[in-house]
Amino acid sequence: MAESTFTPRVFSGIKPSGGLTLGNYLGAIKRWAEMQGKGIETIYCVVDLHAITVWQDPQDLHNGTREVTAGLIASGIDPATSILFNQSQVSAHAELAWIFNCVARVGWMNRMTQFKDKAGKNAEKVSLGLYAYPALMAADILVYHATHVPVGEDQKQHVELTRDIAAKFNHDYKVDFFPLTNPVIEGPATRVMNLRDGSKKMSKSGESDMERINMLDDADTIARKFKKARTDPEPLPDTLEGLAGRPEARNLVDIYAGLSDQTPEAVIADYAGAGWGRFKPALADLAVARLAPISDEMKRLMEDPGELDRILATGADKAEAIARPILEQTYDIVGLVRSR
Ligand code: AQP
């Protein structure tokens, strides 16, 4: 099937499963904002149904959905330019997910590394939703016939599964209905690592607050977290190759590059030979300069939850107008009777 037969459309989502991190910002949100206004429709979704695949306190989920919405707008997502809404307000996502549960194979799900990481040794006790998560994610994307999905590196496998689901649906029903979506994984910070362990990614739900930078952290907290970030005793090398085998050092250079819109090579060129006593405070200053205006704007927006809810409602109406006809065509293809 020719991928180019579909009009380009961008979709991506984020879970309201805790406070936003610098990983979410550099790996996803900043890039979502940059994709706007380039002549391609952009659809961004607060994926609350994904959040509840692990336990969420209802009040925290409610507040968290508004907080993430505020974070997206404060980071430059313009609700007048992009469609911005929360997933549960457009039921077509959940409906298409059921169809995809019946298309995806159990063997495919068994290969999903995020499920293995999140379930750990407790695989028998986690929710069925956590296991089926990638089929809902495929529905999120394909209910808009989205062609491009900007994500961090950790979501690459799920976008590839989305392609597999689209291809199997098209093959089984002998149609060219769903596009084969491309993951868009770009920039120097597509996998921001945990500040205390360079082998694990930075997560909202990681155990210790010291392992991540939260978008709402104040300047002192950001400086303290970078100061205590694990590194090695060596100074920064004069080439990027010199960072091989030094994951924590590489992570801090990548974060600097992501925040300053430079390549990691350019950062190394500026800081060749520098010790951590020089680099870490410079990184903290840069992070504060970039994040403080966003967190100030987030706090301002969160003072008016009614307005955030109105933005989500308007976005949901616009999203529904695209999603519902695609879902109905899917039902027709599958052979479900729609008589009202
Ligand atoms: N550490 C990261 N580096 C780069 N990108 C990241 N993303 C998440 N962590 C990093 C990207 O952020 C987008 C939204 O992610 P999500 O909230 O839907 O789910 P997640 O990937 O599971 O994020 P978290 O922070 O790790 O959440 P929890 O702890 O609740 O599971 C995605 O594009 C993701 O790639």
Short mmCIF file of C-alpha atoms and ligand atoms in Angstrom, two decimals:
data_model
loop_
_atom_site.label_atom_id
_atom_site.label_comp_id
_atom_site.label_asym_id
_atom_site.label_seq_id
_atom_site.Cartn_x
_atom_site.Cartn_y
_atom_site.Cartn_z
CA MET A 1 0.00 0.00 0.00
CA ALA A 2 1.30 3.46 -0.88
CA GLU A 3 1.69 5.44 2.34
CA SER A 4 1.52 8.69 0.38
CA THR A 5 -2.16 8.21 -0.48
CA PHE A 6 -3.02 9.54 3.00
CA THR A 7 -2.98 13.24 3.80
CA PRO A 8 -0.19 13.84 6.33
CA ARG A 9 -1.57 14.22 9.84
CA VAL A 10 0.30 14.30 13.16
CA PHE A 11 -1.05 12.61 16.32
CA SER A 12 0.59 12.06 19.69
CA GLY A 13 -0.49 11.55 23.29
CA ILE A 14 0.72 11.85 26.85
CA LYS A 15 -0.51 10.18 30.05
CA PRO A 16 -1.70 12.25 33.01
CA SER A 17 -0.03 9.75 35.31
CA GLY A 18 2.00 12.22 37.38
CA GLY A 19 3.84 15.50 36.96
CA LEU A 20 5.46 16.17 33.58
CA THR A 21 9.19 15.55 33.41
CA LEU A 22 12.06 16.96 31.40
CA GLY A 23 11.98 13.62 29.51
CA ASN A 24 8.39 14.24 28.41
CA TYR A 25 9.31 17.81 27.45
CA LEU A 26 12.43 17.12 25.39
CA GLY A 27 11.34 13.75 23.98
CA ALA A 28 7.85 14.81 23.02
CA ILE A 29 6.14 18.08 24.01
CA LYS A 30 8.79 20.53 22.74
CA ARG A 31 8.82 18.75 19.39
CA TRP A 32 5.01 18.67 19.22
CA ALA A 33 4.99 22.46 19.58
CA GLU A 34 7.60 22.78 16.82
CA MET A 35 5.49 20.70 14.41
CA GLN A 36 2.61 23.17 14.50
CA GLY A 37 1.94 25.71 11.79
CA LYS A 38 3.78 23.78 9.07
CA GLY A 39 0.66 23.09 7.00
CA ILE A 40 0.02 19.68 8.61
CA GLU A 41 -2.87 19.09 11.00
CA THR A 42 -1.62 18.38 14.54
CA ILE A 43 -3.68 16.47 17.10
CA TYR A 44 -2.45 16.16 20.70
CA CYS A 45 -4.22 14.08 23.32
CA VAL A 46 -4.04 13.71 27.09
CA VAL A 47 -4.45 9.94 27.23
CA ASP A 48 -6.33 9.44 30.48
CA LEU A 49 -7.52 5.93 29.50
CA HIS A 50 -3.88 4.86 29.21
CA ALA A 51 -3.12 6.35 32.63
CA ILE A 52 -5.64 4.05 34.37
CA THR A 53 -3.87 0.91 33.13
CA VAL A 54 -2.10 1.32 36.47
CA TRP A 55 -3.94 2.53 39.59
CA GLN A 56 -4.69 6.27 39.64
CA ASP A 57 -6.33 8.02 42.54
CA PRO A 58 -9.47 9.57 40.94
CA GLN A 59 -8.86 13.08 42.30
CA ASP A 60 -5.20 12.96 41.24
CA LEU A 61 -6.21 11.81 37.76
CA HIS A 62 -8.75 14.61 37.50
CA ASN A 63 -6.25 17.27 38.58
CA GLY A 64 -3.43 15.64 36.61
CA THR A 65 -5.42 15.82 33.37
CA ARG A 66 -5.78 19.58 33.79
CA GLU A 67 -2.14 19.94 34.87
CA VAL A 68 -0.86 18.12 31.79
CA THR A 69 -3.19 20.20 29.60
CA ALA A 70 -1.77 23.36 31.19
CA GLY A 71 1.77 22.01 30.64
CA LEU A 72 1.13 21.41 26.96
CA ILE A 73 -0.33 24.88 26.41
CA ALA A 74 2.45 26.54 28.46
CA SER A 75 5.01 24.68 26.33
CA GLY A 76 3.60 26.18 23.14
CA ILE A 77 0.78 23.87 22.04
CA ASP A 78 -1.79 26.34 20.74
CA PRO A 79 -5.36 25.02 21.07
CA ALA A 80 -6.37 27.30 18.19
CA THR A 81 -3.80 25.66 15.90
CA SER A 82 -3.74 22.08 17.20
CA ILE A 83 -6.60 19.88 18.34
CA LEU A 84 -6.03 19.40 22.09
CA PHE A 85 -8.34 17.15 24.12
CA ASN A 86 -8.47 14.28 26.59
CA GLN A 87 -8.93 10.77 25.24
CA SER A 88 -11.94 9.64 27.30
CA GLN A 89 -14.11 12.43 25.84
CA VAL A 90 -13.89 10.85 22.37
CA SER A 91 -15.28 7.34 22.74
CA ALA A 92 -14.18 6.34 19.22
CA HIS A 93 -10.70 5.61 20.68
CA ALA A 94 -12.03 2.91 23.00
CA GLU A 95 -14.38 1.54 20.35
CA LEU A 96 -11.68 1.15 17.70
CA ALA A 97 -9.39 -0.34 20.35
CA TRP A 98 -11.81 -3.24 20.70
CA ILE A 99 -11.67 -3.92 16.97
CA PHE A 100 -7.87 -3.83 17.19
CA ASN A 101 -7.89 -6.20 20.18
CA CYS A 102 -9.42 -8.63 17.71
CA VAL A 103 -6.82 -7.89 15.01
CA ALA A 104 -3.62 -7.89 17.12
CA ARG A 105 -2.12 -11.27 18.02
CA VAL A 106 -1.23 -12.33 21.55
CA GLY A 107 2.27 -13.19 20.32
CA TRP A 108 2.79 -9.57 19.22
CA MET A 109 1.76 -8.27 22.63
CA ASN A 110 4.10 -10.72 24.34
CA ARG A 111 7.04 -9.03 22.62
CA MET A 112 6.29 -5.53 23.98
CA THR A 113 9.23 -4.52 26.13
CA GLN A 114 7.35 -1.72 27.93
CA PHE A 115 4.85 -4.27 29.25
CA LYS A 116 7.68 -6.51 30.44
CA ASP A 117 9.41 -3.55 32.12
CA LYS A 118 6.24 -2.26 33.79
CA ALA A 119 4.85 -5.65 34.79
CA GLY A 120 8.22 -6.91 36.04
CA LYS A 121 7.83 -10.06 38.10
CA ASN A 122 4.14 -9.26 38.71
CA ALA A 123 2.87 -10.06 35.21
CA GLU A 124 0.00 -12.19 36.58
CA LYS A 125 -1.26 -9.39 38.78
CA VAL A 126 -1.17 -6.33 36.50
CA SER A 127 -4.30 -5.16 34.70
CA LEU A 128 -5.46 -6.62 31.42
CA GLY A 129 -5.51 -2.99 30.21
CA LEU A 130 -1.74 -2.67 30.69
CA TYR A 131 -1.26 -5.71 28.45
CA ALA A 132 -3.69 -4.39 25.80
CA TYR A 133 -2.28 -0.83 25.99
CA PRO A 134 -0.59 -0.95 22.54
CA ALA A 135 -3.91 -1.81 20.81
CA LEU A 136 -5.52 1.27 22.38
CA MET A 137 -2.50 3.31 21.30
CA ALA A 138 -2.91 2.02 17.75
CA ALA A 139 -6.57 3.08 17.89
CA ASP A 140 -5.60 6.56 19.18
CA ILE A 141 -3.42 7.03 16.12
CA LEU A 142 -5.43 5.26 13.43
CA VAL A 143 -8.85 6.67 14.36
CA TYR A 144 -7.44 9.90 12.86
CA HIS A 145 -5.64 8.16 9.97
CA ALA A 146 -2.54 9.83 11.43
CA THR A 147 0.59 9.36 9.34
CA HIS A 148 3.24 10.77 11.71
CA VAL A 149 3.63 10.17 15.43
CA PRO A 150 6.31 12.20 17.24
CA VAL A 151 7.41 10.20 20.30
CA GLY A 152 10.41 9.44 22.47
CA GLU A 153 12.51 6.37 21.70
CA ASP A 154 10.63 4.32 24.35
CA GLN A 155 7.44 4.39 22.25
CA LYS A 156 9.04 3.25 18.97
CA GLN A 157 7.99 -0.38 19.41
CA HIS A 158 4.37 0.60 20.01
CA VAL A 159 4.25 2.71 16.82
CA GLU A 160 5.73 -0.22 14.91
CA LEU A 161 2.98 -2.42 16.33
CA THR A 162 0.47 0.18 15.12
CA ARG A 163 1.83 -0.38 11.60
CA ASP A 164 1.47 -4.14 12.03
CA ILE A 165 -2.14 -3.75 13.16
CA ALA A 166 -2.95 -1.43 10.23
CA ALA A 167 -1.31 -3.81 7.75
CA LYS A 168 -3.13 -6.88 9.13
CA PHE A 169 -6.49 -5.09 9.15
CA ASN A 170 -5.98 -3.91 5.55
CA HIS A 171 -4.89 -7.40 4.50
CA ASP A 172 -7.64 -9.32 6.33
CA TYR A 173 -10.45 -7.08 5.03
CA LYS A 174 -8.81 -6.50 1.61
CA VAL A 175 -8.86 -2.71 1.93
CA ASP A 176 -6.39 0.18 1.86
CA PHE A 177 -8.08 1.83 4.80
CA PHE A 178 -5.52 2.49 7.52
CA PRO A 179 -2.19 4.24 6.81
CA LEU A 180 1.14 2.73 7.82
CA THR A 181 2.15 5.32 10.40
CA ASN A 182 5.71 6.57 10.81
CA PRO A 183 7.27 7.19 14.21
CA VAL A 184 9.07 10.55 14.26
CA ILE A 185 11.95 10.22 16.71
CA GLU A 186 14.24 13.21 16.27
CA GLY A 187 16.62 15.46 18.13
CA PRO A 188 19.38 14.92 20.68
CA ALA A 189 17.13 13.97 23.61
CA THR A 190 14.82 11.22 22.40
CA ARG A 191 15.68 9.10 25.45
CA VAL A 192 16.35 11.20 28.52
CA MET A 193 17.78 8.99 31.24
CA ASN A 194 17.22 8.83 34.99
CA LEU A 195 19.62 11.21 36.80
CA ARG A 196 20.63 8.53 39.33
CA ASP A 197 20.96 5.57 36.95
CA GLY A 198 21.96 6.13 33.32
CA SER A 199 20.61 2.72 32.29
CA LYS A 200 16.98 3.65 33.07
CA LYS A 201 14.83 6.29 31.40
CA MET A 202 13.53 9.31 33.27
CA SER A 203 9.86 8.63 34.16
CA LYS A 204 7.02 10.50 35.85
CA SER A 205 6.38 7.48 38.03
CA GLY A 206 10.00 6.60 38.90
CA GLU A 207 10.57 5.82 42.59
CA SER A 208 12.68 8.78 43.68
CA ASP A 209 11.99 12.41 42.89
CA MET A 210 15.77 12.99 42.70
CA GLU A 211 15.97 10.88 39.53
CA ARG A 212 13.92 13.29 37.42
CA ILE A 213 13.48 16.99 36.70
CA ASN A 214 9.80 17.92 36.98
CA MET A 215 8.46 20.75 34.87
CA LEU A 216 7.18 22.40 38.07
CA ASP A 217 10.48 22.11 40.01
CA ASP A 218 11.80 25.46 41.24
CA ALA A 219 15.28 26.78 40.43
CA ASP A 220 16.90 25.54 43.68
CA THR A 221 15.46 22.04 43.22
CA ILE A 222 16.68 21.85 39.63
CA ALA A 223 20.18 22.98 40.67
CA ARG A 224 20.24 20.46 43.55
CA LYS A 225 19.09 17.57 41.34
CA PHE A 226 21.72 18.25 38.67
CA LYS A 227 24.41 18.72 41.35
CA LYS A 228 23.56 15.31 42.81
CA ALA A 229 23.11 13.65 39.39
CA ARG A 230 25.33 10.60 39.11
CA THR A 231 28.38 11.07 36.88
CA ASP A 232 31.90 9.70 36.65
CA PRO A 233 35.14 11.39 37.77
CA GLU A 234 36.39 12.16 34.23
CA PRO A 235 36.06 15.62 32.68
CA LEU A 236 34.14 16.04 29.42
CA PRO A 237 36.10 14.74 26.41
CA ASP A 238 36.78 16.75 23.25
CA THR A 239 34.77 14.47 20.95
CA LEU A 240 31.42 12.75 21.28
CA GLU A 241 33.11 9.36 20.83
CA GLY A 242 34.87 10.03 24.14
CA LEU A 243 31.49 9.64 25.88
CA ALA A 244 31.14 5.99 24.81
CA GLY A 245 30.57 3.81 27.87
CA ARG A 246 29.74 6.88 30.00
CA PRO A 247 25.90 6.84 29.95
CA GLU A 248 25.35 9.38 32.74
CA ALA A 249 27.78 11.86 31.19
CA ARG A 250 26.24 11.35 27.76
CA ASN A 251 22.77 11.93 29.21
CA LEU A 252 23.70 15.32 30.69
CA VAL A 253 25.30 16.40 27.39
CA ASP A 254 22.18 15.31 25.48
CA ILE A 255 19.93 17.21 27.90
CA TYR A 256 22.09 20.32 27.44
CA ALA A 257 21.87 19.88 23.66
CA GLY A 258 18.09 19.42 23.76
CA LEU A 259 17.54 22.47 25.95
CA SER A 260 19.87 24.72 23.92
CA ASP A 261 18.76 23.50 20.47
CA GLN A 262 22.29 22.44 19.60
CA THR A 263 23.82 19.14 18.59
CA PRO A 264 25.68 17.14 21.27
CA GLU A 265 28.83 17.68 19.16
CA ALA A 266 28.46 21.46 19.54
CA VAL A 267 28.03 21.10 23.32
CA ILE A 268 31.17 18.98 23.55
CA ALA A 269 33.07 21.53 21.45
CA ASP A 270 32.10 24.26 23.95
CA TYR A 271 32.85 22.23 27.08
CA ALA A 272 35.81 20.04 26.05
CA GLY A 273 37.93 19.37 29.14
CA ALA A 274 35.39 20.92 31.53
CA GLY A 275 34.84 19.23 34.90
CA TRP A 276 31.40 18.62 36.42
CA GLY A 277 31.91 21.59 38.75
CA ARG A 278 31.64 23.80 35.66
CA PHE A 279 29.22 21.83 33.48
CA LYS A 280 26.51 20.97 36.02
CA PRO A 281 25.84 24.57 37.15
CA ALA A 282 25.76 25.69 33.49
CA LEU A 283 23.25 22.93 32.75
CA ALA A 284 21.13 23.89 35.77
CA ASP A 285 21.10 27.56 34.70
CA LEU A 286 20.06 26.59 31.19
CA ALA A 287 17.29 24.29 32.46
CA VAL A 288 15.94 26.99 34.77
CA ALA A 289 16.02 29.57 31.96
CA ARG A 290 14.04 27.24 29.71
CA LEU A 291 11.63 25.74 32.26
CA ALA A 292 10.85 28.68 34.57
CA PRO A 293 8.71 30.61 32.04
CA ILE A 294 6.85 27.37 31.23
CA SER A 295 6.19 26.46 34.85
CA ASP A 296 5.07 30.05 35.64
CA GLU A 297 2.60 29.91 32.75
CA MET A 298 1.45 26.42 33.81
CA LYS A 299 0.66 27.67 37.31
CA ARG A 300 -1.24 30.64 35.87
CA LEU A 301 -3.32 28.39 33.60
CA MET A 302 -4.05 25.95 36.45
CA GLU A 303 -5.73 28.74 38.39
CA ASP A 304 -8.62 28.58 35.91
CA PRO A 305 -9.63 24.89 35.61
CA GLY A 306 -12.94 25.92 34.01
CA GLU A 307 -11.07 27.43 31.06
CA LEU A 308 -8.86 24.31 30.73
CA ASP A 309 -12.01 22.15 30.70
CA ARG A 310 -13.53 24.37 28.01
CA ILE A 311 -10.38 24.00 25.88
CA LEU A 312 -10.56 20.20 26.26
CA ALA A 313 -14.26 20.17 25.36
CA THR A 314 -13.71 22.24 22.20
CA GLY A 315 -10.80 20.01 21.23
CA ALA A 316 -12.87 16.88 21.84
CA ASP A 317 -15.62 18.20 19.54
CA LYS A 318 -13.06 18.78 16.77
CA ALA A 319 -11.43 15.38 17.35
CA GLU A 320 -14.80 13.62 17.35
CA ALA A 321 -15.66 15.17 13.98
CA ILE A 322 -12.65 13.41 12.43
CA ALA A 323 -12.74 10.18 14.44
CA ARG A 324 -16.44 9.25 14.25
CA PRO A 325 -16.64 8.88 10.43
CA ILE A 326 -13.43 6.81 10.40
CA LEU A 327 -14.84 4.55 13.14
CA GLU A 328 -18.13 4.17 11.26
CA GLN A 329 -16.32 3.23 8.06
CA THR A 330 -14.35 0.68 10.09
CA TYR A 331 -17.58 -0.83 11.41
CA ASP A 332 -18.91 -1.06 7.84
CA ILE A 333 -15.71 -2.77 6.66
CA VAL A 334 -15.89 -5.26 9.54
CA GLY A 335 -19.56 -6.00 8.77
CA LEU A 336 -21.22 -4.64 11.90
CA VAL A 337 -24.83 -3.56 11.36
CA ARG A 338 -25.36 0.18 11.95
CA SER A 339 -29.09 0.78 11.67
CA ARG A 340 -29.46 3.98 13.65
N1 AQP B 1 12.73 9.77 29.41
C1 AQP B 1 12.16 10.12 28.27
N2 AQP B 1 12.90 10.60 27.24
C2 AQP B 1 12.33 10.98 26.07
N3 AQP B 1 11.00 10.91 25.84
C3 AQP B 1 10.22 10.45 26.82
N4 AQP B 1 8.89 10.27 26.92
C4 AQP B 1 8.59 9.76 28.15
N5 AQP B 1 9.71 9.61 28.87
C5 AQP B 1 10.74 10.03 28.08
C6 AQP B 1 7.95 10.57 25.85
O1 AQP B 1 6.91 11.36 26.38
C7 AQP B 1 5.71 11.06 25.67
C8 AQP B 1 4.58 10.84 26.62
O2 AQP B 1 4.86 9.68 27.39
P1 AQP B 1 3.73 9.05 28.28
O3 AQP B 1 3.39 9.95 29.39
O4 AQP B 1 2.56 8.72 27.46
O5 AQP B 1 4.29 7.67 28.74
P2 AQP B 1 5.69 7.15 29.16
O6 AQP B 1 6.56 7.07 27.96
O7 AQP B 1 5.45 5.88 29.90
O8 AQP B 1 6.20 8.30 30.12
P3 AQP B 1 6.65 8.22 31.60
O9 AQP B 1 7.09 9.58 31.98
O10 AQP B 1 7.65 7.12 31.78
O11 AQP B 1 5.29 7.88 32.36
P4 AQP B 1 4.98 6.76 33.44
O12 AQP B 1 6.07 6.82 34.45
O13 AQP B 1 3.65 7.14 34.03
O14 AQP B 1 4.89 5.47 32.72
C9 AQP B 1 5.99 9.86 24.79
O15 AQP B 1 6.18 10.29 23.45
C10 AQP B 1 7.26 9.30 25.34
O16 AQP B 1 8.05 8.67 24.35
#
